XYZ file of N, CA and C in Angstrom:
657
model
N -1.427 24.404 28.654
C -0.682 23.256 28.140
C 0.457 23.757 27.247
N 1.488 23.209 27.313
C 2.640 23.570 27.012
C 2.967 23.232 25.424
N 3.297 24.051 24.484
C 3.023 23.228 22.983
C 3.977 22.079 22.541
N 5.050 22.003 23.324
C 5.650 20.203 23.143
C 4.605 19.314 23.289
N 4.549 19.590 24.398
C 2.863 18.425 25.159
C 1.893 18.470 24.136
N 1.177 19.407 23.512
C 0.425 19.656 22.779
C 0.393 18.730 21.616
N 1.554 18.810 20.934
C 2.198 18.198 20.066
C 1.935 16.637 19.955
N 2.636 16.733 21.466
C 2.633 15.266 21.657
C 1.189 14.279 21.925
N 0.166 14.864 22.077
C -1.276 14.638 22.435
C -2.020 14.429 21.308
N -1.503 15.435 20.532
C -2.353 15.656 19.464
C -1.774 14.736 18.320
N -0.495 13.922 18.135
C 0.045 13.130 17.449
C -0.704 11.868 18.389
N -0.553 11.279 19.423
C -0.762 10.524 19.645
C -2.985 9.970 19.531
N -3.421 11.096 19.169
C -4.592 11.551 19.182
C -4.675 10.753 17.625
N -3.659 11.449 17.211
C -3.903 10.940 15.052
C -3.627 9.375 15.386
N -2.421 9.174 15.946
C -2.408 7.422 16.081
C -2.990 6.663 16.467
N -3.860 6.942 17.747
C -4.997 6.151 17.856
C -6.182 6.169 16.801
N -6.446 7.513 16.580
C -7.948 6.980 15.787
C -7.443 6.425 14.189
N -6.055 6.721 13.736
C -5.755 5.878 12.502
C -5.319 4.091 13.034
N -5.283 4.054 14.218
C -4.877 2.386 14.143
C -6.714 1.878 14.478
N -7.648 2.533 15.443
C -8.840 2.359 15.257
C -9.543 2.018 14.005
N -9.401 2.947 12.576
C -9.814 2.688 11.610
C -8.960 1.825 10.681
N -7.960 1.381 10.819
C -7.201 0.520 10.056
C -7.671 -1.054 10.567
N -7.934 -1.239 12.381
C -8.384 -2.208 12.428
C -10.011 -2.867 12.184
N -10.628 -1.783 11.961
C -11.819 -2.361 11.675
C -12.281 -2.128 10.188
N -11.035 -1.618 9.236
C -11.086 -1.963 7.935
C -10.506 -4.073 7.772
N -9.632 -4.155 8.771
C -8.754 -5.220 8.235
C -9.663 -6.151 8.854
N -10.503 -5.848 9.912
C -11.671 -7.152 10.299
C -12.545 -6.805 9.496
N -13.256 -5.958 9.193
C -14.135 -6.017 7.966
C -13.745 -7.035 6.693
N -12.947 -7.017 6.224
C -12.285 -7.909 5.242
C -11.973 -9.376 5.505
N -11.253 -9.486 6.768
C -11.366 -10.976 7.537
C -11.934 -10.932 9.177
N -13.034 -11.327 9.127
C -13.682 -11.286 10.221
C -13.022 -12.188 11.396
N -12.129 -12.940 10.971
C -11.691 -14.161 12.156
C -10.092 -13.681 12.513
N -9.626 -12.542 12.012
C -7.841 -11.826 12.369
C -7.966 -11.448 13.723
N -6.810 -11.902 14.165
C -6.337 -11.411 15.640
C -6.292 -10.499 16.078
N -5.992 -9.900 17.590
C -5.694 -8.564 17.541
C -4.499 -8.683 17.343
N -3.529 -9.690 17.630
C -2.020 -9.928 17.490
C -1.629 -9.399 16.060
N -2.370 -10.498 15.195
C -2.512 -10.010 13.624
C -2.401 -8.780 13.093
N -3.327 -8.217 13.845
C -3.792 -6.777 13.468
C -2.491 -5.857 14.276
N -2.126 -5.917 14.732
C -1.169 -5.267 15.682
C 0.019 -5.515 14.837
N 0.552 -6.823 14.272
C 1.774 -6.996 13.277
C 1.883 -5.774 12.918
N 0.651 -5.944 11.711
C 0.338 -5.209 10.345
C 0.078 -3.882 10.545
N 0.072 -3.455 11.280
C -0.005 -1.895 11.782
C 1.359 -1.752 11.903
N 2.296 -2.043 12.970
C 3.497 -2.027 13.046
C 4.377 -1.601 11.932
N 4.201 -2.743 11.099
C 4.671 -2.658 9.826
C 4.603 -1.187 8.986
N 3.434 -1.177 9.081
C 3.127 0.062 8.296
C 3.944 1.525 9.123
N 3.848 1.493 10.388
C 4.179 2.566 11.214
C 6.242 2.381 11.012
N 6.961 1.448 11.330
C 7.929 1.319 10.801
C 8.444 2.251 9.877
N 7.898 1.829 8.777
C 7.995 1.787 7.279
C 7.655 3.068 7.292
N 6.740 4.263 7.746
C 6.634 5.466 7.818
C 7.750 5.739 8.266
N 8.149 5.370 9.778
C 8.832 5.728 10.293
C 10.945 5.994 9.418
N 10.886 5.192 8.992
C 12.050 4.941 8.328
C 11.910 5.722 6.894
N 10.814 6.056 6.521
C 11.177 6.509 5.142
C 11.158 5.561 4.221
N 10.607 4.690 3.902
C 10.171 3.985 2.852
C 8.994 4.160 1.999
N 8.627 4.439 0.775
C 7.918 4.859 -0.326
C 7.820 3.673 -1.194
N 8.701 3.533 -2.043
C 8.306 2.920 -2.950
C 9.397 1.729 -3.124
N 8.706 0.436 -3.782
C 9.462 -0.586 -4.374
C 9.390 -0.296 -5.672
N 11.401 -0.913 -5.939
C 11.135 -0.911 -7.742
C 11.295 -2.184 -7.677
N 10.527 -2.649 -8.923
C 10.434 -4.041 -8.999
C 11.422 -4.220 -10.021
N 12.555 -5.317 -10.094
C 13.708 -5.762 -11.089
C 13.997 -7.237 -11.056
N 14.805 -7.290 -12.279
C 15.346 -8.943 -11.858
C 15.927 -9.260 -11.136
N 16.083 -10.508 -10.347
C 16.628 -10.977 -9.111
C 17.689 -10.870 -9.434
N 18.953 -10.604 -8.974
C 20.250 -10.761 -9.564
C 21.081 -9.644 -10.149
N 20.295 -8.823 -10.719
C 20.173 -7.393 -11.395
C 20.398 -5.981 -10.385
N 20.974 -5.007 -10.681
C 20.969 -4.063 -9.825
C 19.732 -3.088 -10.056
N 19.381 -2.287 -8.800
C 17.955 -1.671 -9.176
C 18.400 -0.673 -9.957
N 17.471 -0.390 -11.075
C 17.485 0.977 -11.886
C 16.033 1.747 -12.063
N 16.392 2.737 -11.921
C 15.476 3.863 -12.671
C 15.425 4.154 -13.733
N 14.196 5.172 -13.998
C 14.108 5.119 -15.734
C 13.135 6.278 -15.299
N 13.489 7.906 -16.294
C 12.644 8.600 -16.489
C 11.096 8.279 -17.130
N 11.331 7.156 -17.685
C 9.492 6.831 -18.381
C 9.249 5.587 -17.714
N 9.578 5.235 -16.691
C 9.221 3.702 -15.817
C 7.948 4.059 -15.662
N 6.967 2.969 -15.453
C 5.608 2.562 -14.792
C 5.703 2.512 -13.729
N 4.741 3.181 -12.760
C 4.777 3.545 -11.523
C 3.242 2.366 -11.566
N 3.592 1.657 -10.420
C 2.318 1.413 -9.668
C 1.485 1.684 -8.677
N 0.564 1.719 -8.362
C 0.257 2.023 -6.883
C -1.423 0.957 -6.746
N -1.469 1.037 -5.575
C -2.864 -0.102 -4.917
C -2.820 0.495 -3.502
N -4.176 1.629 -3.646
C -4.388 1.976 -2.256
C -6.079 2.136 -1.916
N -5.903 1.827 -0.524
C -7.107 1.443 0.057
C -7.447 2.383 0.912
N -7.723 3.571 1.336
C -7.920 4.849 1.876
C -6.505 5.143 2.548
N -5.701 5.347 3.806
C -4.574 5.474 3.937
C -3.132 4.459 3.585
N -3.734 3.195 3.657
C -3.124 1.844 3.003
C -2.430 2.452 1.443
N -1.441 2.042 1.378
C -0.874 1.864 -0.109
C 0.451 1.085 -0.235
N 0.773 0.255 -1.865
C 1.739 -0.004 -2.092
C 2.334 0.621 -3.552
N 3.516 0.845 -3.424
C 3.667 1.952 -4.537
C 4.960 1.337 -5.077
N 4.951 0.720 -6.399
C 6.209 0.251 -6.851
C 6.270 0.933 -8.364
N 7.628 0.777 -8.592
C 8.185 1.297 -10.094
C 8.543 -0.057 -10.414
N 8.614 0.436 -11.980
C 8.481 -1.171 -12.813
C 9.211 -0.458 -14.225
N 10.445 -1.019 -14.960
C 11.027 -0.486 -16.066
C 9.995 -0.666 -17.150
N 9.660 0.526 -18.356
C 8.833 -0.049 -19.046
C 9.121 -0.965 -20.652
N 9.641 -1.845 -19.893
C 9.952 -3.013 -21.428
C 9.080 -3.932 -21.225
N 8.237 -3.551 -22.565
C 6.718 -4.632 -22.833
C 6.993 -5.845 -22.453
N 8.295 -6.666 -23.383
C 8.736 -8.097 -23.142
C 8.910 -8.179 -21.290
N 9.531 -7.514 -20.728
C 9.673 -7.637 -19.339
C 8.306 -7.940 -18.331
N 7.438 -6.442 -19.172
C 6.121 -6.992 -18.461
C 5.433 -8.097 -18.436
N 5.294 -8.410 -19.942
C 4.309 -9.835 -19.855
C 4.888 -10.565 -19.635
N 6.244 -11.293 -19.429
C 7.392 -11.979 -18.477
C 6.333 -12.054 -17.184
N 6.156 -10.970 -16.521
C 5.594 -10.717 -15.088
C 4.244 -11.498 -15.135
N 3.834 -10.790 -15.991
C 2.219 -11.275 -16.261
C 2.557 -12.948 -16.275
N 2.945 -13.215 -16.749
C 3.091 -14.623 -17.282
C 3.472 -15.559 -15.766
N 4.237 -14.615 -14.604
C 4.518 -15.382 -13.586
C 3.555 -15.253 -12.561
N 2.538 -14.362 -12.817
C 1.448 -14.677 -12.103
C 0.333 -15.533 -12.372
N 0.687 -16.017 -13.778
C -0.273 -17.139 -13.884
C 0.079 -18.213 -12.991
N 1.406 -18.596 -13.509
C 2.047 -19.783 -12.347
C 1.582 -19.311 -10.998
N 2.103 -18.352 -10.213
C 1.739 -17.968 -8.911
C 0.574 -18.614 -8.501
N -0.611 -18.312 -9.527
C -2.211 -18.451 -8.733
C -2.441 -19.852 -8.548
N -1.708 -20.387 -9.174
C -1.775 -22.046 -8.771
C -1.491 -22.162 -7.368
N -0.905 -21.381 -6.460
C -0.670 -21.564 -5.157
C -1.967 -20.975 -4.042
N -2.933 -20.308 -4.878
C -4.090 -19.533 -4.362
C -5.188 -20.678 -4.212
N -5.778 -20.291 -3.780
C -7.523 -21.647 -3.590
C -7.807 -21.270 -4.520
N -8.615 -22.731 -5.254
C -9.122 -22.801 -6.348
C -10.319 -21.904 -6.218
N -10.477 -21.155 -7.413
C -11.543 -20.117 -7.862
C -12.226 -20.005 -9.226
N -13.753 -20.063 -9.409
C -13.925 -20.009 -10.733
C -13.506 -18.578 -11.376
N -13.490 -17.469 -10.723
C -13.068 -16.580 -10.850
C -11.410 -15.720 -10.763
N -10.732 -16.040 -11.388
C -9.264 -15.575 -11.340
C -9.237 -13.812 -11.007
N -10.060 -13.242 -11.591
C -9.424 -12.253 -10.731
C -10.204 -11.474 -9.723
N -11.048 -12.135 -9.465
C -11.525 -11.919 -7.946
C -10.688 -12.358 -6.733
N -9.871 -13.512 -7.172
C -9.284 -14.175 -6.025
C -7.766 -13.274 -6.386
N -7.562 -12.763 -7.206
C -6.327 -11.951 -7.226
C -6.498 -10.555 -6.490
N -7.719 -10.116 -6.673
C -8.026 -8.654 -6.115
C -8.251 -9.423 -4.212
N -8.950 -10.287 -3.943
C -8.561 -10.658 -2.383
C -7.139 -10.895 -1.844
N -6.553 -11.385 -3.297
C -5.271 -11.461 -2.588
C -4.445 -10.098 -2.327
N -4.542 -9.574 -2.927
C -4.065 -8.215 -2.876
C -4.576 -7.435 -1.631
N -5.965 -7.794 -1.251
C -6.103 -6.734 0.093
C -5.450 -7.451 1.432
N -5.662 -8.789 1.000
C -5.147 -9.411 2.195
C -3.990 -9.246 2.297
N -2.823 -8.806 1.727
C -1.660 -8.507 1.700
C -1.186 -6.774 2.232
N -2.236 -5.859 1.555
C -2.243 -4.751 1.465
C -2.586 -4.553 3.138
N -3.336 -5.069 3.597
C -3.989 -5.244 4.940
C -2.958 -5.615 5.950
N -2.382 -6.903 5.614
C -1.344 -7.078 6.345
C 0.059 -6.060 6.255
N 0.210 -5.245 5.654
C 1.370 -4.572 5.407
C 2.501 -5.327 5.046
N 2.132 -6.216 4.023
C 3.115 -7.210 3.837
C 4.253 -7.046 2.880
N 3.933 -5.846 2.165
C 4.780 -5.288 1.638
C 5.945 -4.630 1.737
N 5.727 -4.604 3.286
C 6.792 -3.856 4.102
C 7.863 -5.296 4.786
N 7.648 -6.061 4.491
C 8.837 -7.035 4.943
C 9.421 -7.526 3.621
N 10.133 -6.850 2.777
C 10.909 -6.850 1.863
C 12.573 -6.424 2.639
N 12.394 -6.949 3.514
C 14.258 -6.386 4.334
C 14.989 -7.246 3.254
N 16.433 -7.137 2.373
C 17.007 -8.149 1.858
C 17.230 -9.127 2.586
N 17.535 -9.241 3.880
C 18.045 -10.470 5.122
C 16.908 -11.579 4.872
N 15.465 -11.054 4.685
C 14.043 -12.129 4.702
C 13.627 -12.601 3.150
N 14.737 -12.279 2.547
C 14.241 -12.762 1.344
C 13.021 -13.305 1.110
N 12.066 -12.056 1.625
C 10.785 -11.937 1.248
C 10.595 -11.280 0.595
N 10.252 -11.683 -0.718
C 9.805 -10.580 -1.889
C 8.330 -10.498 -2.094
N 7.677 -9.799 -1.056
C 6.351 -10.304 -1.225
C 5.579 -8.431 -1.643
N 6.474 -7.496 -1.790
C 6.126 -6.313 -2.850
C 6.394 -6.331 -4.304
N 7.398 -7.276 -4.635
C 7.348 -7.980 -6.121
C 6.535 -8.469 -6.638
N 5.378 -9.705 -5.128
C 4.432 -11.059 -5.862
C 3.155 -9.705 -6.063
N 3.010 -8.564 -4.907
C 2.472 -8.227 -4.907
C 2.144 -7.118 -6.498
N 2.783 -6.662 -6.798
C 3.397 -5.751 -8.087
C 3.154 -6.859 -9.245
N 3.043 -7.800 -8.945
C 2.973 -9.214 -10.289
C 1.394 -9.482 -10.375
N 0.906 -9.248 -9.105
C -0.592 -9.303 -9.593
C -1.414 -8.283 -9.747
N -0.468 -7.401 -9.360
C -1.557 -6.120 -9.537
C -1.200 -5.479 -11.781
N 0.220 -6.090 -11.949
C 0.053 -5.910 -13.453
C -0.950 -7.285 -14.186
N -0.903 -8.350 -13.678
C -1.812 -8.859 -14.555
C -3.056 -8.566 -14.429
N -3.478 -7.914 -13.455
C -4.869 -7.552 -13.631
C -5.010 -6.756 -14.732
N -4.164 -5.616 -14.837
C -4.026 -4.146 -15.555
C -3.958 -4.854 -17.263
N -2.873 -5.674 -17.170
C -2.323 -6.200 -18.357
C -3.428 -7.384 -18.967
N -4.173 -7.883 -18.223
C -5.496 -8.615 -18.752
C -6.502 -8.226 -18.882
N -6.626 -6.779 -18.229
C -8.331 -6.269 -17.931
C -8.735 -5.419 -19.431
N -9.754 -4.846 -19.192
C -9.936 -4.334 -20.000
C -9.447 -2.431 -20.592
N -8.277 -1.974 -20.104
C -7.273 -1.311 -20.324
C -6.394 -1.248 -20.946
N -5.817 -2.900 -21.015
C -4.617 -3.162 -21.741
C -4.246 -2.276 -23.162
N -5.014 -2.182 -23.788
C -4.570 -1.712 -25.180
C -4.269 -0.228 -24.915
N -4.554 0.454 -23.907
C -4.613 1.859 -23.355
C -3.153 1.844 -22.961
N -3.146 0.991 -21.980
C -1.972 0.615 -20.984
C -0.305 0.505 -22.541
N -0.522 -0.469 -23.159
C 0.091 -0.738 -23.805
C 0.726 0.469 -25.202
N -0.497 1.364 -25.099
C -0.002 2.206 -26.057
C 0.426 3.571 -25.412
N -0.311 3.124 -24.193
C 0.568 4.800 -23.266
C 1.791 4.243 -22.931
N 2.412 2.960 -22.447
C 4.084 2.403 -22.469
C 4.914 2.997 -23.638
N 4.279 3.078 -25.044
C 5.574 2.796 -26.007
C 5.225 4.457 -26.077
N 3.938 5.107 -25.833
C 4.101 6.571 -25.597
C 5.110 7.252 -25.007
N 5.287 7.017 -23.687
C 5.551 7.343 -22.868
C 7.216 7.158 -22.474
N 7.721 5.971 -23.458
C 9.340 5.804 -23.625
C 9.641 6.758 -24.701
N 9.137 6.975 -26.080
C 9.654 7.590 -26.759
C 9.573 9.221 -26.333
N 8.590 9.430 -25.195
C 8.288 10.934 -25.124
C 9.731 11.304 -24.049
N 9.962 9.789 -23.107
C 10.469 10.298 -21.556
C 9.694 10.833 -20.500
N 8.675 10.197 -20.317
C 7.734 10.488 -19.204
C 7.481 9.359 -18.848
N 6.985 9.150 -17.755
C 6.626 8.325 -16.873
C 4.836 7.736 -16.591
N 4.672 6.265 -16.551
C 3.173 6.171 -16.776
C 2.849 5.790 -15.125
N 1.670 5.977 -14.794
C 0.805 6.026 -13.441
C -0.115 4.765 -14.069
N -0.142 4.121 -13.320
C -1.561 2.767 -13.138
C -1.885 2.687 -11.416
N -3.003 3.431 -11.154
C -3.306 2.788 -9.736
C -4.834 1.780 -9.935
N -4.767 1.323 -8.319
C -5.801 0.581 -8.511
C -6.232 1.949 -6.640
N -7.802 2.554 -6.619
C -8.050 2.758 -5.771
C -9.024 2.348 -5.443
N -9.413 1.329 -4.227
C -10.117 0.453 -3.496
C -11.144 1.309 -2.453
N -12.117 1.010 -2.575
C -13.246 1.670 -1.483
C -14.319 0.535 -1.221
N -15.069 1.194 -0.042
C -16.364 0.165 0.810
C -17.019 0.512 -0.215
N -18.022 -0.501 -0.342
C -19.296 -0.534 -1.328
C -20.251 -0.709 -0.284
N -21.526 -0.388 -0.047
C -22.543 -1.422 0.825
C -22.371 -2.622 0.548
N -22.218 -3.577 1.106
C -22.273 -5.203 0.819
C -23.569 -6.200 0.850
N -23.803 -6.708 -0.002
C -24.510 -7.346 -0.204
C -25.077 -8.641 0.801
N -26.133 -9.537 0.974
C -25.843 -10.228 1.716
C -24.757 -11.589 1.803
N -24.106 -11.766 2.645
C -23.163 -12.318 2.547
C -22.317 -12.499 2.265
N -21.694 -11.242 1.479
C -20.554 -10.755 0.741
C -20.267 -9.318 1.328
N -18.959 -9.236 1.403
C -18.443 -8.088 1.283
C -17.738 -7.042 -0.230
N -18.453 -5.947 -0.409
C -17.943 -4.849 -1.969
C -17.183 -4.297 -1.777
N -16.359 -4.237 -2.881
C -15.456 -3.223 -2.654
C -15.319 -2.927 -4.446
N -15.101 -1.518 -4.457
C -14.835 -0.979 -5.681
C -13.571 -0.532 -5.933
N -13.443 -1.503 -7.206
C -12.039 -1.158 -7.845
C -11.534 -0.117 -8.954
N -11.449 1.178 -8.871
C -11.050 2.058 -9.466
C -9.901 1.915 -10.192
N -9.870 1.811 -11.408
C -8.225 1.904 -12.320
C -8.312 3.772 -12.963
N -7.216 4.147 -12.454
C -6.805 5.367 -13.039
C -5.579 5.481 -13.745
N -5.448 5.013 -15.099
C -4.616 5.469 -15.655
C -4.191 6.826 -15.993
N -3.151 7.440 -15.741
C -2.318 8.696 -16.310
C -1.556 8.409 -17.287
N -2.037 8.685 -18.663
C -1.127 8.483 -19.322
C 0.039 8.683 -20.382
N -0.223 10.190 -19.815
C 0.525 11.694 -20.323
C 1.264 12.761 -19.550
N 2.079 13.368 -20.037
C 2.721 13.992 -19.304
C 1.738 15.360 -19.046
N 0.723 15.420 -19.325
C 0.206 16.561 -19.248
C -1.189 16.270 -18.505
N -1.464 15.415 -17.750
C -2.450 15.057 -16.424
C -3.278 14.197 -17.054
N -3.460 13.858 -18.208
C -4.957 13.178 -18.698
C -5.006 11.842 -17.967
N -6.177 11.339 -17.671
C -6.013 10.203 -17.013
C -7.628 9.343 -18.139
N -7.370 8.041 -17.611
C -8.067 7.065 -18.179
C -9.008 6.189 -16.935
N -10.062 5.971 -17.215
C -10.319 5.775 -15.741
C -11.319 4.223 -15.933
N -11.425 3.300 -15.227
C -12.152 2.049 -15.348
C -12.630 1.683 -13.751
N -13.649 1.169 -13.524
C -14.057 0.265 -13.006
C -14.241 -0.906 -12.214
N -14.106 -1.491 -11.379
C -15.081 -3.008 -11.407
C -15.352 -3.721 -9.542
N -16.460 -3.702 -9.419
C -17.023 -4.341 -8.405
C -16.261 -5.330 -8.126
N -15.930 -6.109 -6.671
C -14.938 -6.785 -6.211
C -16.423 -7.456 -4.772
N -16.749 -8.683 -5.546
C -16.968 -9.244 -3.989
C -16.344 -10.268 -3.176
N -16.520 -10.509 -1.879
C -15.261 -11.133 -0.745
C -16.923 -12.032 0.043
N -16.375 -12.896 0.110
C -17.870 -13.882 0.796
C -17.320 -13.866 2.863
């Protein structure tokens, strides 16, 4: 076998068994998604490789995008799944954000639990690769709504004061802060589906990280 061919076998070898396991992560999560569905949201993601896309910075509408050596980096990833946005770090700006995801959840099904239904919303999004239809033409900003709930979790949970003092750290030093959220299978319970929510804060320029917690169930 000829090593172009090779190449080509053995790539197409990685693409099948990664769209295999992407779709029976995204029916695991919603048992009633299409294959159409599922086929979008793969797309998307393969695109978006394809082109070179990484990261959203999140800014004001209207505003030109900027960088910032000590910006907040986000990220929310689910074994190869991720969304990865930068965020300027001005406190007032953040809880601005925070504050528009309260409004937001009014558009979510009612839940006694707020951020359970924020962490579903997030996979269901993350799942769909919905983050990847941010083209300016679709004035879909749906890696912004997404970036808005993944700080109020951070910014309400039990981190915040961590979060908040590695920000004003981290401007006066000129470094940059890390908040991910990393998502994994739990065994599930009956009638629910687990998933564990890992927060890893970094919140030094010199690797230290901060690390939290919390069980996530999906009925």
């Amino acid at each position: 076998m000829g090593e172009a061919k090779w190449k080509r076998e053995h790539t197409q070898a990685n693409a099948d068994a990664g769209f295999k396991d992407y779709s029976a992560r995204y029916r695991k999560f919603i048992s009633k998604v299409s294959d159409m569905e599922i086929g979008e949201g793969w797309m998307r993601g393969e695109l978006a490789k394809a082109i070179g896309i990484d990261m959203l910075v999140l800014h004001p509408r209207g505003e030109p995008v900027r960088r910032s050596n000590c910006e907040l980096k986000l990220e929310l990833r689910y074994y190869h799944l991720h969304v990865f946005t930068a965020v300027l770090p001005d406190i007032g700006r953040i809880d601005a954000i925070v504050r528009d995801w309260v409004e937001m959840m009014k558009l979510l099904p009612p839940s006694k639990d707020r951020r359970n239904s924020t962490r579903d919303f997030l996979m269901e999004w993350l799942l769909e690769n919905r983050h990847y239809t941010d083209e300016p033409h679709t004035q879909n900003h749906s890696g912004a709504i997404m970036a808005t709930a993944m700080l109020w979790l951070h910014m309400t949970g039990p981190l915040e004061r961590f979060i908040r003092a590695a920000l004003n750290k981290a401007k006066d030093a000129g470094h940059s802060t890390a908040l991910v959220f990393e998502v994994t299978d739990m065994p599930g319970l009956i009638g629910h589906k687990a998933y564990n929510w890992r927060t890893i804060l970094n919140a030094s320029d010199d690797g230290t990280e901060i690390h939290g917690s919390t069980i996530n169930l999906t009925s």
